[in-house]
PDB file of C-alpha atoms in Angstrom:
ATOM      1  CA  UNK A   1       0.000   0.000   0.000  1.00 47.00           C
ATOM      2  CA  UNK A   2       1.544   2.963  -0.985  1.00 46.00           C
ATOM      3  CA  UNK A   3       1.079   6.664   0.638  1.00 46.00           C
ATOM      4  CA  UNK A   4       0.142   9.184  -0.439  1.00 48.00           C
ATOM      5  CA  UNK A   5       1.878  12.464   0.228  1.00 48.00           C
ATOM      6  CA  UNK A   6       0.893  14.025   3.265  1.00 45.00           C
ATOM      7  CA  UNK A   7       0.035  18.039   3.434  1.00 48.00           C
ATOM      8  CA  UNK A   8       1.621  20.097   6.586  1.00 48.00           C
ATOM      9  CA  UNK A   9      -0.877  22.952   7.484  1.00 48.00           C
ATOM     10  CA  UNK A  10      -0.252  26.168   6.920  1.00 51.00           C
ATOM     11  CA  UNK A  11       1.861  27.804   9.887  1.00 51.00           C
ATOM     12  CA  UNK A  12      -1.196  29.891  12.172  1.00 49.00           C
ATOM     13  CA  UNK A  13      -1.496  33.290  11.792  1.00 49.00           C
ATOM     14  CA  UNK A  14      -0.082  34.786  14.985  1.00 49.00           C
ATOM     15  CA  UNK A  15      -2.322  35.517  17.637  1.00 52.00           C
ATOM     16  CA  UNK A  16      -2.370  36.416  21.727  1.00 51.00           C
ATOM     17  CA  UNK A  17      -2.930  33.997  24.501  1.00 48.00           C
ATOM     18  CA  UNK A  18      -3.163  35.731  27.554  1.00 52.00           C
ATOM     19  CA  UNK A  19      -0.529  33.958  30.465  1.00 54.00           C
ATOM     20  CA  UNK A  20      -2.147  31.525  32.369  1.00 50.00           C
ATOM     21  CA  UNK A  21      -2.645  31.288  35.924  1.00 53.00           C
ATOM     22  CA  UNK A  22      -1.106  29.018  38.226  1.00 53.00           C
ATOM     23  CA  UNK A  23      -3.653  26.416  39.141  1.00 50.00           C
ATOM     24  CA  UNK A  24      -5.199  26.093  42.578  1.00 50.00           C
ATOM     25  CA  UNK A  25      -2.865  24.387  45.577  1.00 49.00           C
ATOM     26  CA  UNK A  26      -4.447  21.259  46.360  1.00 42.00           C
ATOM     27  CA  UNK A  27      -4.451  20.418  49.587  1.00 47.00           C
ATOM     28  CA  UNK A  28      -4.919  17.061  50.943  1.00 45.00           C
ATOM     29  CA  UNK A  29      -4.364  14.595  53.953  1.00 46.00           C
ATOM     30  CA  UNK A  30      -3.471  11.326  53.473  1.00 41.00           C
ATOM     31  CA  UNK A  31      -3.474   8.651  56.044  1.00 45.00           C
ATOM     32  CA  UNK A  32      -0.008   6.120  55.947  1.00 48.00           C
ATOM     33  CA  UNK A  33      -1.198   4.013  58.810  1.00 53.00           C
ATOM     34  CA  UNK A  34      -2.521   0.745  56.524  1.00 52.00           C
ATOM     35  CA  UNK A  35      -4.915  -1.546  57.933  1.00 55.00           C
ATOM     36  CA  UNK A  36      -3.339  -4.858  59.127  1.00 60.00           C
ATOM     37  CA  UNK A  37      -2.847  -7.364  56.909  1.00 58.00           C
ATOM     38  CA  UNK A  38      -5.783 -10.343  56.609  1.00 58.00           C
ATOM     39  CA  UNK A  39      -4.472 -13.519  58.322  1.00 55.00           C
ATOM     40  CA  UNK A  40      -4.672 -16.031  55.168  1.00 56.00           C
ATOM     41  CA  UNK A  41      -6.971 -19.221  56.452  1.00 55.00           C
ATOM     42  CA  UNK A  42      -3.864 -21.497  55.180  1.00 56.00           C
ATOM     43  CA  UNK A  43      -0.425 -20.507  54.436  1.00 56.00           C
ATOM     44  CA  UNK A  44       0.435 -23.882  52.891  1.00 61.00           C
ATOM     45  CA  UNK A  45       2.807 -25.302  55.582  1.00 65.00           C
ATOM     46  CA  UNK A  46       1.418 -28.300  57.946  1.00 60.00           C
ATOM     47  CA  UNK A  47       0.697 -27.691  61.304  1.00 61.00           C
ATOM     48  CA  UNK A  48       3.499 -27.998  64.222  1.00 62.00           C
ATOM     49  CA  UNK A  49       2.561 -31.009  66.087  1.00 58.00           C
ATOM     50  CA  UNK A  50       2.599 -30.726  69.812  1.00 61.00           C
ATOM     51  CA  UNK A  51       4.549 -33.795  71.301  1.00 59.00           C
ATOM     52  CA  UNK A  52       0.824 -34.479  72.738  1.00 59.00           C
ATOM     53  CA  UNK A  53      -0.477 -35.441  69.530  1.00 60.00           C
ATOM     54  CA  UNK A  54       2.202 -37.487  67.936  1.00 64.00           C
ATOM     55  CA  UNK A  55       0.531 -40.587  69.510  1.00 65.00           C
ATOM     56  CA  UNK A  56       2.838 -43.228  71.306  1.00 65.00           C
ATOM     57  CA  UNK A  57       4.940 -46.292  69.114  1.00 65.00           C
ATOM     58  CA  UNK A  58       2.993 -49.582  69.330  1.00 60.00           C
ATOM     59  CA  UNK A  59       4.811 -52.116  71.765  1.00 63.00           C
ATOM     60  CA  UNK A  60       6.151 -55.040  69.845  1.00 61.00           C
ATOM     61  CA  UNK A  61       4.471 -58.283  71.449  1.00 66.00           C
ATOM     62  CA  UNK A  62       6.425 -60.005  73.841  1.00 73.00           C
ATOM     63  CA  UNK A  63       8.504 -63.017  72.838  1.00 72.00           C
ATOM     64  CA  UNK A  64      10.904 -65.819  73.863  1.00 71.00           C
ATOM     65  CA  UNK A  65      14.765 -64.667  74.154  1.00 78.00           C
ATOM     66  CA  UNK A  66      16.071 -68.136  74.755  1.00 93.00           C
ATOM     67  CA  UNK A  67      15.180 -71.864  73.376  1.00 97.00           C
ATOM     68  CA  UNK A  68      11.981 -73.062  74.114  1.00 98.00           C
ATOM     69  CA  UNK A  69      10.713 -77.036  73.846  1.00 98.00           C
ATOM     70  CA  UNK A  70       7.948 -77.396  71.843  1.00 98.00           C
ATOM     71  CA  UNK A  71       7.742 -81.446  72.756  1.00 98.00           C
ATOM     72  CA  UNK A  72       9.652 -83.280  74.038  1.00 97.00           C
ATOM     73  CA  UNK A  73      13.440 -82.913  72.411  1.00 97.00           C
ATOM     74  CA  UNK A  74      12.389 -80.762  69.647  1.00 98.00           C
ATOM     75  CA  UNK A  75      13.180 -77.149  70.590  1.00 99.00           C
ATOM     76  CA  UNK A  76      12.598 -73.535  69.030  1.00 98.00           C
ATOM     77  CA  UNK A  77      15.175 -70.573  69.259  1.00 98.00           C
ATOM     78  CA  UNK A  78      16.193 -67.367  67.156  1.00 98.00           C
ATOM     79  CA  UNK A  79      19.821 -67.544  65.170  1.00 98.00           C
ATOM     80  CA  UNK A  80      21.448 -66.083  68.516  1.00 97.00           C
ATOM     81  CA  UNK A  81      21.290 -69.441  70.657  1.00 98.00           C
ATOM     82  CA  UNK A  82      21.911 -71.281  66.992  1.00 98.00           C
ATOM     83  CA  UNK A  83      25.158 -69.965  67.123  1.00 97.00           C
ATOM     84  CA  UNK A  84      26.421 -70.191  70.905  1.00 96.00           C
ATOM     85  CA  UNK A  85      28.041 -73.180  71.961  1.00 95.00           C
ATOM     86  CA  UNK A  86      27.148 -72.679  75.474  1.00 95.00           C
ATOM     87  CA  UNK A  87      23.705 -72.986  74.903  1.00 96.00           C
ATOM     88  CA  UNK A  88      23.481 -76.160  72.004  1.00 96.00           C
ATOM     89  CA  UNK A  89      25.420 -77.885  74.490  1.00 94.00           C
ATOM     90  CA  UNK A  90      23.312 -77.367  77.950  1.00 95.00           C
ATOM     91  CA  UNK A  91      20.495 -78.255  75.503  1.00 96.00           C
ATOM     92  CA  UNK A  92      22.439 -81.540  73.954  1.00 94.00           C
ATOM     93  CA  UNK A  93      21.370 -80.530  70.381  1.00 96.00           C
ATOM     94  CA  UNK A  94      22.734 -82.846  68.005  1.00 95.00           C
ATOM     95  CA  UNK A  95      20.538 -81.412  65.044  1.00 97.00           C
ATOM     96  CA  UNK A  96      19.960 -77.930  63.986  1.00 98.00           C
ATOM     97  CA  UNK A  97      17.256 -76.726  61.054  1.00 98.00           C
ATOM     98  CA  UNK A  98      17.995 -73.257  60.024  1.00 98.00           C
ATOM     99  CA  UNK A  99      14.865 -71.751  58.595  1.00 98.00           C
ATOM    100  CA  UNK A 100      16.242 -69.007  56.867  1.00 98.00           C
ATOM    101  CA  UNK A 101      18.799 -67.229  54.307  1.00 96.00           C
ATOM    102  CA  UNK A 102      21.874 -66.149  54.983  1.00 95.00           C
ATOM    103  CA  UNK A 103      25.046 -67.427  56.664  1.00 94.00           C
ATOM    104  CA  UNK A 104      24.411 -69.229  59.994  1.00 96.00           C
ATOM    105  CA  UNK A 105      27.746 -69.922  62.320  1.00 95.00           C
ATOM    106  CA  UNK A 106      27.537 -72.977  63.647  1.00 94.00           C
ATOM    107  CA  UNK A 107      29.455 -73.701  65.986  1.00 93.00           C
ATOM    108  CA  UNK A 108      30.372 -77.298  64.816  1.00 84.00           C
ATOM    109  CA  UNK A 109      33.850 -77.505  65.930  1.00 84.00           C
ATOM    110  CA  UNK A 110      33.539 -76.045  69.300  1.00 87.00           C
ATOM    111  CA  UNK A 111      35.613 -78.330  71.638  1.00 86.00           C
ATOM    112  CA  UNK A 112      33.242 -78.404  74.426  1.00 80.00           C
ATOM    113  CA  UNK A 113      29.679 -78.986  71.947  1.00 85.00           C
ATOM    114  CA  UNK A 114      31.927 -82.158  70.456  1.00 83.00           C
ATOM    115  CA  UNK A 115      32.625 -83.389  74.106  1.00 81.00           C
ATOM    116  CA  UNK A 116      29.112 -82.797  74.944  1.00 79.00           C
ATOM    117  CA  UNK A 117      28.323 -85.106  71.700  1.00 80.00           C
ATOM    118  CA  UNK A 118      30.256 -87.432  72.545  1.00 72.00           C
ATOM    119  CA  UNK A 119      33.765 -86.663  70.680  1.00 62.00           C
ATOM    120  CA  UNK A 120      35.649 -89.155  68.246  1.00 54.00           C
ATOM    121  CA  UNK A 121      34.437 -89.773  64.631  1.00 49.00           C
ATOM    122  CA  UNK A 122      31.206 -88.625  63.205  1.00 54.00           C
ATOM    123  CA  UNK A 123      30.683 -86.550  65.796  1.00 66.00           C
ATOM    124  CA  UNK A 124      29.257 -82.727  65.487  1.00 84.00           C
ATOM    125  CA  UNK A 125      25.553 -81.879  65.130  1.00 93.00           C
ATOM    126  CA  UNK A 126      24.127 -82.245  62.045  1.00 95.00           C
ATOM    127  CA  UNK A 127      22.774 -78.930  60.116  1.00 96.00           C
ATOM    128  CA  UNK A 128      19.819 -78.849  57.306  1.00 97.00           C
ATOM    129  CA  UNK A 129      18.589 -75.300  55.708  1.00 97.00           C
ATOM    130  CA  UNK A 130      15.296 -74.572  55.219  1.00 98.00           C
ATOM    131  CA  UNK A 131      16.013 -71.285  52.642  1.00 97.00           C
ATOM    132  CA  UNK A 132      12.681 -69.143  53.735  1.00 97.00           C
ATOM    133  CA  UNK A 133      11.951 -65.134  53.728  1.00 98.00           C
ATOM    134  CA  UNK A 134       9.554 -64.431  56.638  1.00 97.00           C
ATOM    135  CA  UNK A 135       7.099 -63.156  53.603  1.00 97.00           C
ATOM    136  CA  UNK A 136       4.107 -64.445  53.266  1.00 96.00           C
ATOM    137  CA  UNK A 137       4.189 -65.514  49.762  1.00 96.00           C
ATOM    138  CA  UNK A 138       7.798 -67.317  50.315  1.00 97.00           C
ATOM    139  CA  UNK A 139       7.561 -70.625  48.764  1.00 96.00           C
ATOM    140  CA  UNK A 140       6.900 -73.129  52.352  1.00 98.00           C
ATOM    141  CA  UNK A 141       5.271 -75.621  51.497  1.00 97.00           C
ATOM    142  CA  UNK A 142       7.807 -76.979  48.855  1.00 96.00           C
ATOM    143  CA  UNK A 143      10.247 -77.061  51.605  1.00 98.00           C
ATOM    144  CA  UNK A 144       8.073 -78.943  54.147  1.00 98.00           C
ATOM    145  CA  UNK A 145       7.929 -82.500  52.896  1.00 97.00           C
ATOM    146  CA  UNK A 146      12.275 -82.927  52.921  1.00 97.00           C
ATOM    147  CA  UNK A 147      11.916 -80.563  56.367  1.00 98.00           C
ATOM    148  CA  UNK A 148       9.532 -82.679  58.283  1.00 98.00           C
ATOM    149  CA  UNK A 149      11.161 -85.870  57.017  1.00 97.00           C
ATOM    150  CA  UNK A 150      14.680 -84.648  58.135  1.00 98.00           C
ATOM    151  CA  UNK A 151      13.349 -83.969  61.692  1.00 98.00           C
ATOM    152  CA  UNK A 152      10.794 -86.623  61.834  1.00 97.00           C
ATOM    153  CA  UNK A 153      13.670 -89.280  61.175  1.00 97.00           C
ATOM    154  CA  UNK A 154      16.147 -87.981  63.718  1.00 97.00           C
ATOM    155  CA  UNK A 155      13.543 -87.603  66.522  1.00 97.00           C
ATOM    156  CA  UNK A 156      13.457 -91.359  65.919  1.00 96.00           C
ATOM    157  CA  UNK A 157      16.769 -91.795  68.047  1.00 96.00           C
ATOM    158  CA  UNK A 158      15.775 -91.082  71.516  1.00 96.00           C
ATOM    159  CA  UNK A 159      19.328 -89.582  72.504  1.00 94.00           C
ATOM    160  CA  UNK A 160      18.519 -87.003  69.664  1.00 96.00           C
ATOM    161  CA  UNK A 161      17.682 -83.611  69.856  1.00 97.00           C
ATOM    162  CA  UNK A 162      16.606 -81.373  67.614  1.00 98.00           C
ATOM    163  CA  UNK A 163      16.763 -77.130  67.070  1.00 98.00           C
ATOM    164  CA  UNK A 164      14.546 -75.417  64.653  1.00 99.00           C
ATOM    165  CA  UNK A 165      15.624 -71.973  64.289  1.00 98.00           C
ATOM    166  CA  UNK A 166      15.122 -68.518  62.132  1.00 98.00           C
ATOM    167  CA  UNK A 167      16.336 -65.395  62.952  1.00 97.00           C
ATOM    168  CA  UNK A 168      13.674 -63.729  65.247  1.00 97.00           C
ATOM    169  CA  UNK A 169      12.211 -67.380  66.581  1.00 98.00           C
ATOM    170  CA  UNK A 170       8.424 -65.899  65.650  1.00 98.00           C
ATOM    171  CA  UNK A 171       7.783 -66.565  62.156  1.00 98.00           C
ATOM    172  CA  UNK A 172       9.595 -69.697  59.909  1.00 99.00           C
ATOM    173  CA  UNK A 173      10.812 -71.770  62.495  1.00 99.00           C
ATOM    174  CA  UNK A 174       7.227 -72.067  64.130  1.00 99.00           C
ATOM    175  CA  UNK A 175       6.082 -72.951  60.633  1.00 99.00           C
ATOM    176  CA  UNK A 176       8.489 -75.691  60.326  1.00 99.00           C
ATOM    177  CA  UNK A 177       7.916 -77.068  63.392  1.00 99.00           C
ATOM    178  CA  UNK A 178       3.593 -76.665  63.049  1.00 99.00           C
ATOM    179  CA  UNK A 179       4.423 -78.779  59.821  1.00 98.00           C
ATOM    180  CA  UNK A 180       6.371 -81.312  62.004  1.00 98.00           C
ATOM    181  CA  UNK A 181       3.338 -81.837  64.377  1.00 98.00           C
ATOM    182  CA  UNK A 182       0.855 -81.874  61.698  1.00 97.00           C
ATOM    183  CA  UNK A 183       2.583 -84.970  59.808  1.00 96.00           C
ATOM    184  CA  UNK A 184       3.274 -86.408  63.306  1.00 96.00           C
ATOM    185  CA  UNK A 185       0.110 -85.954  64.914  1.00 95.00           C
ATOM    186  CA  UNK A 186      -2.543 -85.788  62.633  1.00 94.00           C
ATOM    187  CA  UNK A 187      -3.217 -82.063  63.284  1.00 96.00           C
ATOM    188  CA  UNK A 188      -5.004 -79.204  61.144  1.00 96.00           C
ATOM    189  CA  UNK A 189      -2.707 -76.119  60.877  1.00 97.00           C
ATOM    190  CA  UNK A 190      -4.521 -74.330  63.660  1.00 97.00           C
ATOM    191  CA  UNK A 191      -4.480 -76.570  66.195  1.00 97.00           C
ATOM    192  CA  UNK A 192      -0.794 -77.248  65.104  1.00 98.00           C
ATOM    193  CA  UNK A 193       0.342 -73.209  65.119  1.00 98.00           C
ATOM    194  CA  UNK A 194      -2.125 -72.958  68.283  1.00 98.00           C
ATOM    195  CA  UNK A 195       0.019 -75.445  70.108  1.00 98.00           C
ATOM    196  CA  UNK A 196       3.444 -74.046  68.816  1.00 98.00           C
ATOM    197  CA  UNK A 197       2.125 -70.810  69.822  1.00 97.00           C
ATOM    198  CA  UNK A 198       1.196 -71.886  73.652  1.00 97.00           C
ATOM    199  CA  UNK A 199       4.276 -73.664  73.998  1.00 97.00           C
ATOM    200  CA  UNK A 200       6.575 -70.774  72.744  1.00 97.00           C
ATOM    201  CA  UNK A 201       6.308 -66.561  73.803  1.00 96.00           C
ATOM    202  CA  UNK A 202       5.870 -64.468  70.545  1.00 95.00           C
ATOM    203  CA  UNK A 203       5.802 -67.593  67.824  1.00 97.00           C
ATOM    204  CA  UNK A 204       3.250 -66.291  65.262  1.00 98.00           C
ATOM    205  CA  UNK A 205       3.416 -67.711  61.282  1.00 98.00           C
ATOM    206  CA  UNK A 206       2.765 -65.236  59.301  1.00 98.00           C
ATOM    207  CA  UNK A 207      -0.855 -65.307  57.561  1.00 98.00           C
ATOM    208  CA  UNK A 208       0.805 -67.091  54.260  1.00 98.00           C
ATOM    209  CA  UNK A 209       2.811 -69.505  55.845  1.00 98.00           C
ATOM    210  CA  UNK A 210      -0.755 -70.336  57.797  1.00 98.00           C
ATOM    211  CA  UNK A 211      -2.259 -71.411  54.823  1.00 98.00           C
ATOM    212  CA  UNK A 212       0.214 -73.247  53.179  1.00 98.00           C
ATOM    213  CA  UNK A 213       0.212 -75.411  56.212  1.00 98.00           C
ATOM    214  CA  UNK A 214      -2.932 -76.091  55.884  1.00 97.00           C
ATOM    215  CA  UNK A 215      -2.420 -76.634  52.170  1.00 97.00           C
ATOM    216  CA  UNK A 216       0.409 -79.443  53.307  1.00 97.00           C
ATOM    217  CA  UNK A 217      -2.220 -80.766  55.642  1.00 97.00           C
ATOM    218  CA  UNK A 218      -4.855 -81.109  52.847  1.00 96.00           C
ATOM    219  CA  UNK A 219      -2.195 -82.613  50.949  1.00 96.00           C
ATOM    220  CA  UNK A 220      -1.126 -85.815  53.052  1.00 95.00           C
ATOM    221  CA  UNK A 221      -4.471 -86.416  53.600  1.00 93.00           C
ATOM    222  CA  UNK A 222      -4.881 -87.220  50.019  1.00 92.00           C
ATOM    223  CA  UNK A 223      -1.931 -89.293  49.677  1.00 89.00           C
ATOM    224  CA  UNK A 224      -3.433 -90.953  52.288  1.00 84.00           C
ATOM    225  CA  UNK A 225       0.107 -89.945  54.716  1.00 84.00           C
ATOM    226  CA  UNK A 226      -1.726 -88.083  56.838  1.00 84.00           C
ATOM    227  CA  UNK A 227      -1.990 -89.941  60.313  1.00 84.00           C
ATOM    228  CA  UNK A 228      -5.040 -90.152  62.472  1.00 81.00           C
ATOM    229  CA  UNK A 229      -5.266 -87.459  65.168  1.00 80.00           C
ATOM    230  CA  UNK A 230      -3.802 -88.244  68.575  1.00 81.00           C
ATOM    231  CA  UNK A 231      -2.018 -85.528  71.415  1.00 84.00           C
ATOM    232  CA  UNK A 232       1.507 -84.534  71.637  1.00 77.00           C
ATOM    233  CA  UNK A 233       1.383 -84.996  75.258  1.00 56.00           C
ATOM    234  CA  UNK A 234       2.196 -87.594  76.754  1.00 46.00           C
ATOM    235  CA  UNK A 235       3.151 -89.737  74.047  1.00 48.00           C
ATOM    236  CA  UNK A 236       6.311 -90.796  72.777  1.00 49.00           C
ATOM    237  CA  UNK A 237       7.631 -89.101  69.509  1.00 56.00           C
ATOM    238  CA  UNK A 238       7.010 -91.796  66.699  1.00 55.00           C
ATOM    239  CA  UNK A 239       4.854 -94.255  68.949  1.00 49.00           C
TER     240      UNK A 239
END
């Protein structure tokens, strides 16, 4: 687009302005005090908690710090009394189940556990692993058949003695040994973890390891291995 040219006006004809005035003096009054600010309803930050509302840490349950017997000769223990000498040999363990991960020291060699075994050849206590995480989808019951077998048998000596331990003494040992007294006994997993439980302070199999006793229960009753129902007490392991 172009432009045309553009036309400056004529320069006025001169003229007279008369001088203005200086305009009026305004005068005015004006407040600095502000009003105070508005308190906002929520200035993003959390509230400081008082130590009175930050409520109190739950007590862990009681439990056992030491071996406990579950029947007679078959005991139940977390990995510290697993690995003292001292205490396998006031007990007169000759087997140990670890029901756990990780490494476990034994205390095979220990001078005074051998001369509590008996000393010379062959002897030591004998040691099986039971690899378990104390999670409740960890893989039990494929563990239980070879685990109760292991015990089962060396219960059948009458001078042996047996330790099933895990690390805490609540969770995968209990399960082993419920699985031991189910296959011995004839028991359903409750009554099994139910006696485990009365026998031993703070034992509690976790809710997976529950049902895959049970599962192990169901399944030597259909192989038709699952013996009839009798007590614990009072009657002699194997009888």
């Amino acid at each position: 687009m172009q432009l045309g040219k553009l036309s400056m006006p004529s320069a006025p004809s001169s003229r007279y302005f008369p001088p203005l005035s200086a305009p009026p003096t305004l005068s005015m009054s004006i407040s600095t005090t502000l009003p105070p600010a508005p308190v906002p309803s929520h200035t993003g930050r959390p509230p400081a908690l008082s130590c009175a509302s930050i409520p109190p840490p739950t007590p862990r349950p009681p439990r056992a710090h030491g071996p406990s017997e579950i029947i007679p000769r078959l005991y139940m223990s977390d990995l510290a009394v697993a690995e003292s000498a001292p205490a396998l040999a006031a007990l007169g363990i000759t087997h140990v189940v670890s029901a756990m991960r990780g490494h476990v020291a034994l205390p095979k060699d220990d001078p005074v556990l051998l001369s509590t075994l008996g000393g010379g050849a062959g002897a030591g206590i004998v040691h099986a692993v039971v690899p378990l995480d104390d999670l409740p989808f960890s893989e039990l019951a494929a563990h239980l058949p070879a685990a109760t077998h292991f015990i089962r048998g060396a219960l059948r000596d009458p001078r042996a003695r047996v330790l099933v331990h895990c690390a805490e003494g609540i969770s995968r040992s209990a399960s082993v040994v419920a699985a031991v007294l189910i296959a011995e006994y004839g028991w359903e997993a409750e009554r099994a973890v139910m006696f485990v439980k009365s026998r031993r302070l703070g034992a509690e199999p976790n809710v997976g390891f529950v049902k895959q006793l049970q599962e192990y229960a169901d399944s030597l009753k259909k192989c038709g291995a699952f013996p009839a129902s009798r007590p614990a007490s009072g009657v002699a392991f194997g009888s």
